[in-house]
Short mmCIF file of N, CA, C and O in Angstrom, two decimals:
data_model
loop_
_atom_site.label_atom_id
_atom_site.label_comp_id
_atom_site.label_asym_id
_atom_site.label_seq_id
_atom_site.Cartn_x
_atom_site.Cartn_y
_atom_site.Cartn_z
N UNK G 215 62.77 -66.09 -15.55
CA UNK G 215 63.69 -65.04 -15.14
C UNK G 215 64.91 -65.09 -16.06
O UNK G 215 65.37 -66.16 -16.44
N UNK G 216 65.41 -63.94 -16.35
CA UNK G 216 66.55 -63.78 -17.23
C UNK G 216 67.75 -64.57 -16.71
O UNK G 216 68.19 -64.37 -15.58
N UNK G 217 68.28 -65.44 -17.55
CA UNK G 217 69.44 -66.24 -17.18
C UNK G 217 70.67 -65.38 -16.91
O UNK G 217 71.54 -65.75 -16.12
N UNK G 218 70.74 -64.23 -17.58
CA UNK G 218 71.88 -63.33 -17.37
C UNK G 218 71.87 -62.78 -15.94
O UNK G 218 72.92 -62.64 -15.32
N UNK G 219 70.70 -62.52 -15.42
CA UNK G 219 70.58 -62.03 -14.05
C UNK G 219 71.06 -63.09 -13.06
O UNK G 219 71.80 -62.79 -12.12
N UNK G 220 70.65 -64.33 -13.29
CA UNK G 220 71.11 -65.43 -12.43
C UNK G 220 72.63 -65.55 -12.50
O UNK G 220 73.30 -65.68 -11.48
N UNK G 221 73.18 -65.47 -13.72
CA UNK G 221 74.63 -65.57 -13.89
C UNK G 221 75.35 -64.44 -13.15
O UNK G 221 76.39 -64.67 -12.51
N UNK G 222 74.82 -63.23 -13.23
CA UNK G 222 75.45 -62.10 -12.55
C UNK G 222 75.47 -62.31 -11.03
O UNK G 222 76.48 -62.04 -10.38
N UNK G 223 74.37 -62.79 -10.48
CA UNK G 223 74.36 -63.02 -9.04
C UNK G 223 75.28 -64.17 -8.64
O UNK G 223 75.90 -64.12 -7.59
N UNK G 224 75.39 -65.17 -9.49
CA UNK G 224 76.37 -66.23 -9.24
C UNK G 224 77.79 -65.65 -9.23
O UNK G 224 78.61 -66.01 -8.39
N UNK G 225 78.07 -64.75 -10.16
CA UNK G 225 79.39 -64.15 -10.26
C UNK G 225 79.70 -63.24 -9.08
O UNK G 225 80.87 -63.07 -8.72
N UNK G 226 78.68 -62.65 -8.46
CA UNK G 226 78.93 -61.79 -7.30
C UNK G 226 79.44 -62.60 -6.11
O UNK G 226 79.99 -62.03 -5.17
N UNK G 227 79.29 -63.91 -6.17
CA UNK G 227 79.76 -64.77 -5.08
C UNK G 227 81.08 -65.43 -5.42
O UNK G 227 81.56 -66.30 -4.69
N UNK G 228 81.70 -65.02 -6.52
CA UNK G 228 82.96 -65.60 -6.97
C UNK G 228 84.09 -65.24 -6.02
O UNK G 228 84.16 -64.11 -5.53
N UNK G 229 85.00 -66.18 -5.78
CA UNK G 229 86.17 -65.84 -4.97
C UNK G 229 87.18 -64.99 -5.75
O UNK G 229 88.08 -64.41 -5.16
N UNK G 230 87.00 -64.88 -7.07
CA UNK G 230 87.90 -64.10 -7.91
C UNK G 230 87.42 -62.64 -7.92
O UNK G 230 86.32 -62.35 -8.40
N UNK G 231 88.25 -61.76 -7.40
CA UNK G 231 87.86 -60.37 -7.21
C UNK G 231 87.42 -59.70 -8.51
O UNK G 231 86.43 -58.98 -8.53
N UNK G 232 88.14 -59.94 -9.59
CA UNK G 232 87.81 -59.29 -10.86
C UNK G 232 86.43 -59.73 -11.37
O UNK G 232 85.66 -58.92 -11.90
N UNK G 233 86.11 -61.00 -11.21
CA UNK G 233 84.81 -61.52 -11.63
C UNK G 233 83.71 -60.89 -10.79
O UNK G 233 82.68 -60.43 -11.30
N UNK G 234 83.93 -60.89 -9.49
CA UNK G 234 82.95 -60.32 -8.55
C UNK G 234 82.71 -58.84 -8.82
O UNK G 234 81.57 -58.39 -8.92
N UNK G 235 83.77 -58.08 -8.99
CA UNK G 235 83.63 -56.64 -9.23
C UNK G 235 82.98 -56.36 -10.58
O UNK G 235 82.18 -55.42 -10.70
N UNK G 236 83.30 -57.16 -11.58
CA UNK G 236 82.66 -56.99 -12.88
C UNK G 236 81.16 -57.23 -12.81
O UNK G 236 80.37 -56.48 -13.39
N UNK G 237 80.77 -58.26 -12.08
CA UNK G 237 79.35 -58.56 -11.92
C UNK G 237 78.65 -57.45 -11.15
O UNK G 237 77.52 -57.06 -11.49
N UNK G 238 79.30 -56.92 -10.13
CA UNK G 238 78.71 -55.83 -9.35
C UNK G 238 78.50 -54.59 -10.22
O UNK G 238 77.48 -53.91 -10.11
N UNK G 239 79.45 -54.29 -11.09
CA UNK G 239 79.31 -53.15 -12.00
C UNK G 239 78.16 -53.38 -12.99
O UNK G 239 77.39 -52.46 -13.27
N UNK G 240 78.06 -54.60 -13.50
CA UNK G 240 76.98 -54.91 -14.44
C UNK G 240 75.62 -54.81 -13.75
O UNK G 240 74.66 -54.31 -14.34
N UNK G 241 75.53 -55.25 -12.51
CA UNK G 241 74.27 -55.14 -11.75
C UNK G 241 73.93 -53.67 -11.50
O UNK G 241 72.76 -53.28 -11.59
N UNK G 242 74.93 -52.87 -11.20
CA UNK G 242 74.68 -51.44 -10.97
C UNK G 242 74.12 -50.79 -12.23
O UNK G 242 73.19 -49.97 -12.17
N UNK G 243 74.66 -51.16 -13.39
CA UNK G 243 74.13 -50.60 -14.65
C UNK G 243 72.73 -51.14 -14.93
O UNK G 243 71.84 -50.40 -15.32
N UNK G 244 72.55 -52.44 -14.73
CA UNK G 244 71.25 -53.06 -14.99
C UNK G 244 70.17 -52.50 -14.07
O UNK G 244 69.01 -52.39 -14.47
N UNK G 245 70.54 -52.14 -12.87
CA UNK G 245 69.55 -51.66 -11.89
C UNK G 245 68.88 -50.37 -12.33
O UNK G 245 67.82 -50.03 -11.82
N UNK G 246 69.47 -49.67 -13.28
CA UNK G 246 68.88 -48.41 -13.77
C UNK G 246 67.91 -48.65 -14.93
O UNK G 246 67.25 -47.71 -15.38
N UNK G 247 67.82 -49.88 -15.40
CA UNK G 247 66.97 -50.19 -16.54
C UNK G 247 65.53 -50.43 -16.09
O UNK G 247 65.29 -50.95 -14.99
N UNK G 248 64.57 -50.09 -16.96
CA UNK G 248 63.17 -50.38 -16.63
C UNK G 248 62.96 -51.88 -16.42
O UNK G 248 63.61 -52.70 -17.08
N UNK G 249 62.10 -52.22 -15.51
CA UNK G 249 61.69 -53.59 -15.19
C UNK G 249 62.77 -54.39 -14.46
O UNK G 249 62.58 -55.58 -14.21
N UNK G 250 63.87 -53.76 -14.08
CA UNK G 250 64.91 -54.50 -13.36
C UNK G 250 64.42 -54.98 -12.00
O UNK G 250 64.57 -56.15 -11.65
N UNK G 251 63.84 -54.07 -11.21
CA UNK G 251 63.40 -54.46 -9.87
C UNK G 251 62.30 -55.52 -9.89
O UNK G 251 62.36 -56.48 -9.12
N UNK G 252 61.29 -55.41 -10.77
CA UNK G 252 60.32 -56.51 -10.85
C UNK G 252 60.96 -57.84 -11.27
O UNK G 252 60.60 -58.90 -10.77
N UNK G 253 61.95 -57.78 -12.16
CA UNK G 253 62.66 -59.00 -12.56
C UNK G 253 63.42 -59.59 -11.38
O UNK G 253 63.48 -60.81 -11.19
N UNK G 254 64.01 -58.72 -10.59
CA UNK G 254 64.74 -59.15 -9.40
C UNK G 254 63.79 -59.84 -8.41
O UNK G 254 64.11 -60.90 -7.87
N UNK G 255 62.63 -59.25 -8.22
CA UNK G 255 61.64 -59.86 -7.33
C UNK G 255 61.19 -61.22 -7.86
O UNK G 255 61.03 -62.17 -7.09
N UNK G 256 61.03 -61.34 -9.17
CA UNK G 256 60.68 -62.64 -9.77
C UNK G 256 61.75 -63.68 -9.51
O UNK G 256 61.45 -64.84 -9.22
N UNK G 257 63.01 -63.27 -9.60
CA UNK G 257 64.11 -64.19 -9.32
C UNK G 257 64.07 -64.64 -7.86
O UNK G 257 64.22 -65.83 -7.57
N UNK G 258 63.85 -63.71 -6.96
CA UNK G 258 63.78 -64.04 -5.53
C UNK G 258 62.66 -65.05 -5.26
O UNK G 258 62.81 -65.98 -4.47
N UNK G 259 61.53 -64.89 -5.94
CA UNK G 259 60.35 -65.72 -5.69
C UNK G 259 60.39 -67.07 -6.37
O UNK G 259 59.58 -67.94 -6.06
N UNK G 260 61.32 -67.27 -7.29
CA UNK G 260 61.36 -68.54 -8.01
C UNK G 260 61.77 -69.69 -7.10
O UNK G 260 62.57 -69.52 -6.19
N UNK G 261 61.24 -70.83 -7.41
CA UNK G 261 61.62 -72.03 -6.67
C UNK G 261 62.30 -73.01 -7.61
O UNK G 261 62.36 -74.19 -7.35
N UNK G 262 62.83 -72.50 -8.70
CA UNK G 262 63.47 -73.33 -9.71
C UNK G 262 64.88 -73.74 -9.33
O UNK G 262 65.24 -73.83 -8.16
N UNK G 263 65.70 -73.96 -10.35
CA UNK G 263 67.02 -74.52 -10.13
C UNK G 263 68.04 -73.56 -9.53
O UNK G 263 69.15 -73.96 -9.21
N UNK G 264 67.68 -72.28 -9.38
CA UNK G 264 68.63 -71.34 -8.81
C UNK G 264 68.96 -71.77 -7.38
O UNK G 264 68.13 -72.30 -6.67
N UNK G 265 70.17 -71.51 -6.99
CA UNK G 265 70.56 -71.86 -5.64
C UNK G 265 69.94 -70.90 -4.64
O UNK G 265 69.55 -69.78 -4.98
N UNK G 266 69.89 -71.33 -3.42
CA UNK G 266 69.39 -70.46 -2.35
C UNK G 266 70.30 -69.23 -2.26
O UNK G 266 69.83 -68.12 -2.01
N UNK G 267 71.59 -69.41 -2.50
CA UNK G 267 72.53 -68.29 -2.45
C UNK G 267 72.20 -67.21 -3.46
O UNK G 267 72.29 -66.01 -3.16
N UNK G 268 71.80 -67.61 -4.66
CA UNK G 268 71.43 -66.63 -5.70
C UNK G 268 70.18 -65.88 -5.26
O UNK G 268 70.13 -64.65 -5.36
N UNK G 269 69.19 -66.62 -4.78
CA UNK G 269 67.96 -65.95 -4.34
C UNK G 269 68.23 -65.02 -3.15
O UNK G 269 67.69 -63.93 -3.06
N UNK G 270 69.08 -65.46 -2.26
CA UNK G 270 69.43 -64.64 -1.09
C UNK G 270 70.16 -63.37 -1.53
O UNK G 270 69.83 -62.27 -1.07
N UNK G 271 71.11 -63.50 -2.43
CA UNK G 271 71.84 -62.34 -2.95
C UNK G 271 70.90 -61.38 -3.66
O UNK G 271 70.98 -60.15 -3.49
N UNK G 272 69.99 -61.93 -4.46
CA UNK G 272 69.03 -61.10 -5.18
C UNK G 272 68.09 -60.40 -4.20
O UNK G 272 67.75 -59.23 -4.39
N UNK G 273 67.71 -61.08 -3.12
CA UNK G 273 66.82 -60.47 -2.12
C UNK G 273 67.54 -59.33 -1.39
O UNK G 273 66.93 -58.28 -1.13
N UNK G 274 68.80 -59.50 -1.07
CA UNK G 274 69.58 -58.44 -0.43
C UNK G 274 69.68 -57.24 -1.37
O UNK G 274 69.48 -56.09 -0.96
N UNK G 275 69.96 -57.51 -2.63
CA UNK G 275 70.09 -56.44 -3.62
C UNK G 275 68.76 -55.70 -3.77
O UNK G 275 68.73 -54.47 -3.82
N UNK G 276 67.68 -56.45 -3.84
CA UNK G 276 66.35 -55.85 -3.96
C UNK G 276 66.05 -54.96 -2.76
O UNK G 276 65.64 -53.80 -2.90
N UNK G 277 66.27 -55.48 -1.57
CA UNK G 277 66.02 -54.71 -0.35
C UNK G 277 66.84 -53.42 -0.35
O UNK G 277 66.33 -52.33 -0.07
N UNK G 278 68.11 -53.52 -0.70
CA UNK G 278 68.98 -52.35 -0.71
C UNK G 278 68.55 -51.33 -1.76
O UNK G 278 68.57 -50.12 -1.50
N UNK G 279 68.15 -51.80 -2.93
CA UNK G 279 67.70 -50.90 -3.98
C UNK G 279 66.41 -50.19 -3.56
O UNK G 279 66.26 -48.99 -3.78
N UNK G 280 65.50 -50.92 -2.95
CA UNK G 280 64.24 -50.31 -2.50
C UNK G 280 64.53 -49.29 -1.40
O UNK G 280 63.99 -48.18 -1.41
N UNK G 281 65.38 -49.63 -0.46
CA UNK G 281 65.71 -48.70 0.62
C UNK G 281 66.35 -47.43 0.07
O UNK G 281 66.08 -46.33 0.54
N UNK G 282 67.19 -47.58 -0.93
CA UNK G 282 67.92 -46.43 -1.48
C UNK G 282 67.07 -45.60 -2.44
O UNK G 282 67.15 -44.38 -2.44
N UNK G 283 66.23 -46.27 -3.24
CA UNK G 283 65.60 -45.57 -4.36
C UNK G 283 64.09 -45.37 -4.24
O UNK G 283 63.52 -44.59 -4.98
N UNK G 284 63.43 -46.09 -3.34
CA UNK G 284 61.97 -45.99 -3.26
C UNK G 284 61.61 -44.80 -2.38
O UNK G 284 61.87 -44.78 -1.19
N UNK G 285 61.00 -43.82 -2.98
CA UNK G 285 60.57 -42.65 -2.22
C UNK G 285 59.14 -42.36 -2.60
O UNK G 285 58.58 -42.95 -3.51
N UNK G 286 58.57 -41.43 -1.91
CA UNK G 286 57.23 -40.99 -2.30
C UNK G 286 57.36 -40.30 -3.65
O UNK G 286 58.36 -39.64 -3.92
N UNK G 287 56.37 -40.48 -4.50
CA UNK G 287 56.41 -39.85 -5.83
C UNK G 287 56.70 -38.37 -5.72
O UNK G 287 56.14 -37.68 -4.87
N UNK G 288 57.59 -37.93 -6.57
CA UNK G 288 57.89 -36.51 -6.61
C UNK G 288 59.11 -36.10 -5.80
O UNK G 288 59.60 -34.99 -5.94
N UNK G 289 59.61 -36.97 -4.94
CA UNK G 289 60.79 -36.63 -4.17
C UNK G 289 62.02 -36.72 -5.09
O UNK G 289 62.02 -37.45 -6.07
N UNK G 290 63.07 -35.99 -4.78
CA UNK G 290 64.23 -35.90 -5.68
C UNK G 290 64.88 -37.23 -6.04
O UNK G 290 65.37 -37.39 -7.14
N UNK G 291 64.89 -38.21 -5.15
CA UNK G 291 65.55 -39.48 -5.44
C UNK G 291 64.61 -40.52 -6.01
O UNK G 291 64.91 -41.70 -6.02
N UNK G 292 63.48 -40.08 -6.52
CA UNK G 292 62.48 -40.98 -7.07
C UNK G 292 62.95 -41.48 -8.44
O UNK G 292 62.76 -40.81 -9.44
N UNK G 293 63.57 -42.65 -8.48
CA UNK G 293 64.14 -43.16 -9.73
C UNK G 293 63.50 -44.47 -10.18
O UNK G 293 64.02 -45.12 -11.06
N UNK G 294 62.40 -44.84 -9.58
CA UNK G 294 61.72 -46.08 -9.96
C UNK G 294 60.43 -45.68 -10.68
O UNK G 294 59.63 -44.91 -10.16
N UNK G 295 60.24 -46.23 -11.86
CA UNK G 295 59.07 -45.85 -12.66
C UNK G 295 57.77 -46.29 -11.99
O UNK G 295 57.75 -47.22 -11.18
N UNK G 296 56.69 -45.64 -12.38
CA UNK G 296 55.36 -46.00 -11.84
C UNK G 296 55.01 -47.44 -12.18
O UNK G 296 54.45 -48.15 -11.35
N UNK G 297 55.34 -47.86 -13.39
CA UNK G 297 55.04 -49.24 -13.81
C UNK G 297 55.81 -50.25 -12.96
O UNK G 297 55.25 -51.28 -12.55
N UNK G 298 57.07 -49.97 -12.68
CA UNK G 298 57.87 -50.87 -11.85
C UNK G 298 57.34 -50.89 -10.42
O UNK G 298 57.28 -51.94 -9.77
N UNK G 299 56.96 -49.73 -9.91
CA UNK G 299 56.40 -49.66 -8.56
C UNK G 299 55.14 -50.53 -8.46
O UNK G 299 54.97 -51.29 -7.52
N UNK G 300 54.26 -50.37 -9.44
CA UNK G 300 53.02 -51.14 -9.43
C UNK G 300 53.29 -52.63 -9.52
O UNK G 300 52.68 -53.43 -8.81
N UNK G 301 54.22 -53.01 -10.38
CA UNK G 301 54.55 -54.43 -10.53
C UNK G 301 55.09 -55.00 -9.22
O UNK G 301 54.74 -56.12 -8.82
N UNK G 302 55.91 -54.25 -8.53
CA UNK G 302 56.47 -54.72 -7.26
C UNK G 302 55.36 -54.84 -6.21
O UNK G 302 55.28 -55.84 -5.49
N UNK G 303 54.49 -53.84 -6.13
CA UNK G 303 53.39 -53.92 -5.17
C UNK G 303 52.52 -55.15 -5.42
O UNK G 303 52.11 -55.82 -4.47
N UNK G 304 52.25 -55.44 -6.68
CA UNK G 304 51.38 -56.58 -7.02
C UNK G 304 52.05 -57.93 -6.74
O UNK G 304 51.38 -58.89 -6.40
N UNK G 305 53.35 -58.00 -6.86
CA UNK G 305 54.06 -59.29 -6.76
C UNK G 305 54.69 -59.55 -5.40
O UNK G 305 55.11 -60.68 -5.13
N UNK G 306 54.77 -58.54 -4.56
CA UNK G 306 55.53 -58.69 -3.32
C UNK G 306 54.92 -59.69 -2.34
O UNK G 306 55.61 -60.57 -1.83
N UNK G 307 53.64 -59.58 -2.07
CA UNK G 307 53.02 -60.51 -1.12
C UNK G 307 53.01 -61.94 -1.68
O UNK G 307 53.37 -62.88 -0.94
N UNK G 308 52.68 -62.16 -2.96
CA UNK G 308 52.81 -63.53 -3.49
C UNK G 308 54.25 -64.05 -3.41
O UNK G 308 54.47 -65.25 -3.19
N UNK G 309 55.23 -63.16 -3.56
CA UNK G 309 56.63 -63.58 -3.44
C UNK G 309 56.92 -64.05 -2.01
O UNK G 309 57.63 -65.04 -1.81
N UNK G 310 56.37 -63.35 -1.02
CA UNK G 310 56.52 -63.79 0.37
C UNK G 310 56.00 -65.20 0.56
O UNK G 310 56.61 -66.03 1.24
N UNK G 311 54.88 -65.46 -0.04
CA UNK G 311 54.28 -66.79 0.05
C UNK G 311 55.17 -67.83 -0.62
O UNK G 311 55.39 -68.91 -0.08
N UNK G 312 55.73 -67.49 -1.77
CA UNK G 312 56.55 -68.43 -2.52
C UNK G 312 57.82 -68.82 -1.78
O UNK G 312 58.31 -69.94 -1.92
N UNK G 313 58.37 -67.91 -0.98
CA UNK G 313 59.64 -68.19 -0.30
C UNK G 313 59.46 -68.47 1.18
O UNK G 313 60.42 -68.43 1.95
N UNK G 314 58.25 -68.77 1.60
CA UNK G 314 57.95 -68.89 3.02
C UNK G 314 58.81 -69.91 3.77
O UNK G 314 58.99 -69.80 4.97
N UNK G 315 59.37 -70.87 3.07
CA UNK G 315 60.21 -71.88 3.72
C UNK G 315 61.66 -71.41 3.89
O UNK G 315 62.46 -72.08 4.52
N UNK G 316 61.99 -70.26 3.33
CA UNK G 316 63.36 -69.74 3.38
C UNK G 316 63.38 -68.49 4.27
O UNK G 316 63.28 -67.37 3.78
N UNK G 317 63.52 -68.69 5.56
CA UNK G 317 63.39 -67.61 6.53
C UNK G 317 64.29 -66.40 6.24
O UNK G 317 63.81 -65.27 6.33
N UNK G 318 65.56 -66.57 5.89
CA UNK G 318 66.37 -65.37 5.61
C UNK G 318 65.81 -64.53 4.45
O UNK G 318 65.82 -63.30 4.52
N UNK G 319 65.29 -65.19 3.43
CA UNK G 319 64.71 -64.46 2.30
C UNK G 319 63.40 -63.80 2.73
O UNK G 319 63.13 -62.66 2.36
N UNK G 320 62.62 -64.49 3.52
CA UNK G 320 61.37 -63.92 4.05
C UNK G 320 61.67 -62.65 4.83
O UNK G 320 60.99 -61.63 4.67
N UNK G 321 62.70 -62.68 5.65
CA UNK G 321 63.04 -61.51 6.46
C UNK G 321 63.42 -60.32 5.58
O UNK G 321 63.04 -59.18 5.87
N UNK G 322 64.13 -60.58 4.50
CA UNK G 322 64.50 -59.50 3.58
C UNK G 322 63.27 -58.94 2.87
O UNK G 322 63.14 -57.72 2.72
N UNK G 323 62.38 -59.82 2.44
CA UNK G 323 61.17 -59.34 1.78
C UNK G 323 60.26 -58.60 2.75
O UNK G 323 59.57 -57.66 2.36
N UNK G 324 60.26 -59.00 4.01
CA UNK G 324 59.49 -58.26 5.02
C UNK G 324 59.98 -56.82 5.11
O UNK G 324 59.19 -55.89 5.27
N UNK G 325 61.29 -56.64 5.04
CA UNK G 325 61.85 -55.29 5.09
C UNK G 325 61.37 -54.47 3.90
O UNK G 325 61.09 -53.28 4.03
N UNK G 326 61.26 -55.11 2.74
CA UNK G 326 60.76 -54.42 1.55
C UNK G 326 59.29 -54.05 1.74
O UNK G 326 58.88 -52.92 1.44
N UNK G 327 58.50 -54.99 2.25
CA UNK G 327 57.09 -54.71 2.51
C UNK G 327 56.97 -53.53 3.47
O UNK G 327 56.19 -52.60 3.25
N UNK G 328 57.75 -53.55 4.52
CA UNK G 328 57.71 -52.49 5.52
C UNK G 328 58.02 -51.14 4.88
O UNK G 328 57.32 -50.14 5.15
N UNK G 329 59.03 -51.08 4.04
CA UNK G 329 59.39 -49.82 3.37
C UNK G 329 58.26 -49.33 2.48
O UNK G 329 57.92 -48.15 2.47
N UNK G 330 57.66 -50.24 1.74
CA UNK G 330 56.57 -49.86 0.84
C UNK G 330 55.34 -49.41 1.60
O UNK G 330 54.68 -48.45 1.20
N UNK G 331 55.04 -50.08 2.69
CA UNK G 331 53.88 -49.68 3.50
C UNK G 331 54.11 -48.28 4.06
O UNK G 331 53.22 -47.43 4.01
N UNK G 332 55.31 -48.02 4.55
CA UNK G 332 55.63 -46.69 5.09
C UNK G 332 55.49 -45.61 4.01
O UNK G 332 55.06 -44.50 4.29
N UNK G 333 55.87 -45.94 2.79
CA UNK G 333 55.86 -44.95 1.71
C UNK G 333 54.52 -44.84 0.99
O UNK G 333 54.11 -43.75 0.62
N UNK G 334 53.86 -45.97 0.78
CA UNK G 334 52.75 -46.00 -0.17
C UNK G 334 51.37 -46.27 0.41
O UNK G 334 50.38 -46.07 -0.26
N UNK G 335 51.30 -46.77 1.63
CA UNK G 335 50.00 -47.10 2.19
C UNK G 335 49.44 -45.89 2.91
O UNK G 335 50.17 -45.21 3.63
N UNK G 336 48.21 -45.58 2.75
CA UNK G 336 47.14 -46.26 2.02
C UNK G 336 46.91 -45.73 0.61
O UNK G 336 46.23 -46.35 -0.18
N UNK G 337 47.48 -44.55 0.29
CA UNK G 337 47.15 -43.91 -0.98
C UNK G 337 47.51 -44.73 -2.21
O UNK G 337 46.71 -44.88 -3.12
N UNK G 338 48.73 -45.23 -2.27
CA UNK G 338 49.21 -45.86 -3.50
C UNK G 338 49.20 -47.38 -3.45
O UNK G 338 49.43 -48.03 -4.47
N UNK G 339 49.00 -47.95 -2.29
CA UNK G 339 49.01 -49.41 -2.18
C UNK G 339 47.75 -49.83 -1.42
O UNK G 339 47.80 -50.37 -0.32
N UNK G 340 46.64 -49.58 -2.04
CA UNK G 340 45.36 -49.84 -1.39
C UNK G 340 45.08 -51.33 -1.23
O UNK G 340 44.35 -51.72 -0.33
N UNK G 341 45.65 -52.17 -2.05
CA UNK G 341 45.36 -53.60 -2.01
C UNK G 341 46.21 -54.40 -1.05
O UNK G 341 46.05 -55.61 -0.95
N UNK G 342 47.10 -53.74 -0.32
CA UNK G 342 48.01 -54.49 0.55
C UNK G 342 47.27 -55.25 1.64
O UNK G 342 47.62 -56.39 1.97
N UNK G 343 46.24 -54.67 2.21
CA UNK G 343 45.52 -55.37 3.28
C UNK G 343 44.83 -56.63 2.76
O UNK G 343 44.86 -57.68 3.43
N UNK G 344 44.23 -56.55 1.58
CA UNK G 344 43.61 -57.73 0.98
C UNK G 344 44.65 -58.80 0.70
O UNK G 344 44.43 -59.99 0.93
N UNK G 345 45.82 -58.39 0.19
CA UNK G 345 46.88 -59.34 -0.11
C UNK G 345 47.38 -60.03 1.16
O UNK G 345 47.58 -61.24 1.19
N UNK G 346 47.60 -59.23 2.20
CA UNK G 346 48.08 -59.81 3.46
C UNK G 346 47.02 -60.71 4.10
O UNK G 346 47.35 -61.75 4.67
N UNK G 347 45.75 -60.33 3.98
CA UNK G 347 44.68 -61.18 4.51
C UNK G 347 44.66 -62.51 3.77
O UNK G 347 44.48 -63.57 4.39
N UNK G 348 44.84 -62.47 2.47
CA UNK G 348 44.90 -63.71 1.69
C UNK G 348 46.07 -64.58 2.11
O UNK G 348 45.97 -65.80 2.19
N UNK G 349 47.18 -63.95 2.43
CA UNK G 349 48.35 -64.68 2.89
C UNK G 349 48.09 -65.33 4.25
O UNK G 349 48.50 -66.46 4.50
N UNK G 350 47.38 -64.62 5.10
CA UNK G 350 47.04 -65.18 6.41
C UNK G 350 46.18 -66.43 6.28
O UNK G 350 46.27 -67.35 7.10
N UNK G 351 45.34 -66.45 5.27
CA UNK G 351 44.46 -67.60 5.07
C UNK G 351 45.21 -68.84 4.61
O UNK G 351 44.72 -69.95 4.76
N UNK G 352 46.37 -68.65 4.04
CA UNK G 352 47.17 -69.79 3.62
C UNK G 352 47.90 -70.32 4.85
O UNK G 352 48.91 -69.79 5.28
N UNK G 353 47.41 -71.37 5.43
CA UNK G 353 47.94 -71.86 6.70
C UNK G 353 49.36 -72.37 6.60
O UNK G 353 50.11 -72.34 7.57
N UNK G 354 49.80 -72.81 5.45
CA UNK G 354 51.15 -73.33 5.29
C UNK G 354 52.18 -72.23 5.40
O UNK G 354 53.25 -72.43 5.99
N UNK G 355 51.89 -71.05 4.87
CA UNK G 355 52.89 -69.99 4.86
C UNK G 355 52.54 -68.83 5.76
O UNK G 355 53.40 -68.05 6.13
N UNK G 356 51.32 -68.70 6.11
CA UNK G 356 50.86 -67.53 6.84
C UNK G 356 51.53 -67.32 8.17
O UNK G 356 51.73 -66.19 8.60
N UNK G 357 51.90 -68.38 8.88
CA UNK G 357 52.45 -68.24 10.20
C UNK G 357 53.74 -67.44 10.21
O UNK G 357 53.93 -66.57 11.04
N UNK G 358 54.65 -67.73 9.29
CA UNK G 358 55.95 -67.08 9.32
C UNK G 358 56.03 -65.87 8.42
O UNK G 358 56.60 -64.87 8.77
N UNK G 359 55.46 -65.94 7.24
CA UNK G 359 55.69 -64.90 6.24
C UNK G 359 55.02 -63.58 6.54
O UNK G 359 55.47 -62.55 6.12
N UNK G 360 53.96 -63.58 7.31
CA UNK G 360 53.17 -62.37 7.49
C UNK G 360 53.71 -61.47 8.60
O UNK G 360 53.36 -60.31 8.66
N UNK G 361 54.56 -61.95 9.44
CA UNK G 361 55.05 -61.12 10.55
C UNK G 361 55.82 -59.93 10.00
O UNK G 361 57.02 -59.86 10.05
N UNK G 362 55.10 -58.97 9.46
CA UNK G 362 55.70 -57.80 8.80
C UNK G 362 55.98 -56.72 9.80
O UNK G 362 55.31 -56.43 10.68
#
């Protein structure tokens, strides 16, 4: 995951107002770039050195962006590319599995899954049932992460 993205989310938690506002403006600009949302989902799903706070902030941002910008194809506010939509659909359930021990992040990703299912299932997200069934089979994470 892009180190600049991690740095921006760290800066959004700064007690210094100018730093925080600058990071928020940079994120707003970055959010309009191709592959931003899939990159954000990758950051949320990482179990690397990023703090839980960074992943939590990224998950909140992802959820808010999806709620605001994810629409059925062709609607006026449709600002997410087809490639980004597909990447998010493919990575979302595995991301739930990756963060299954972090309940607040799981809850945010559940909200994203719910939004996508409402918008895209069954026509555009035909593989969601197979993905969720696979998640159910994983006994370590299936109990908490699947309650969508």
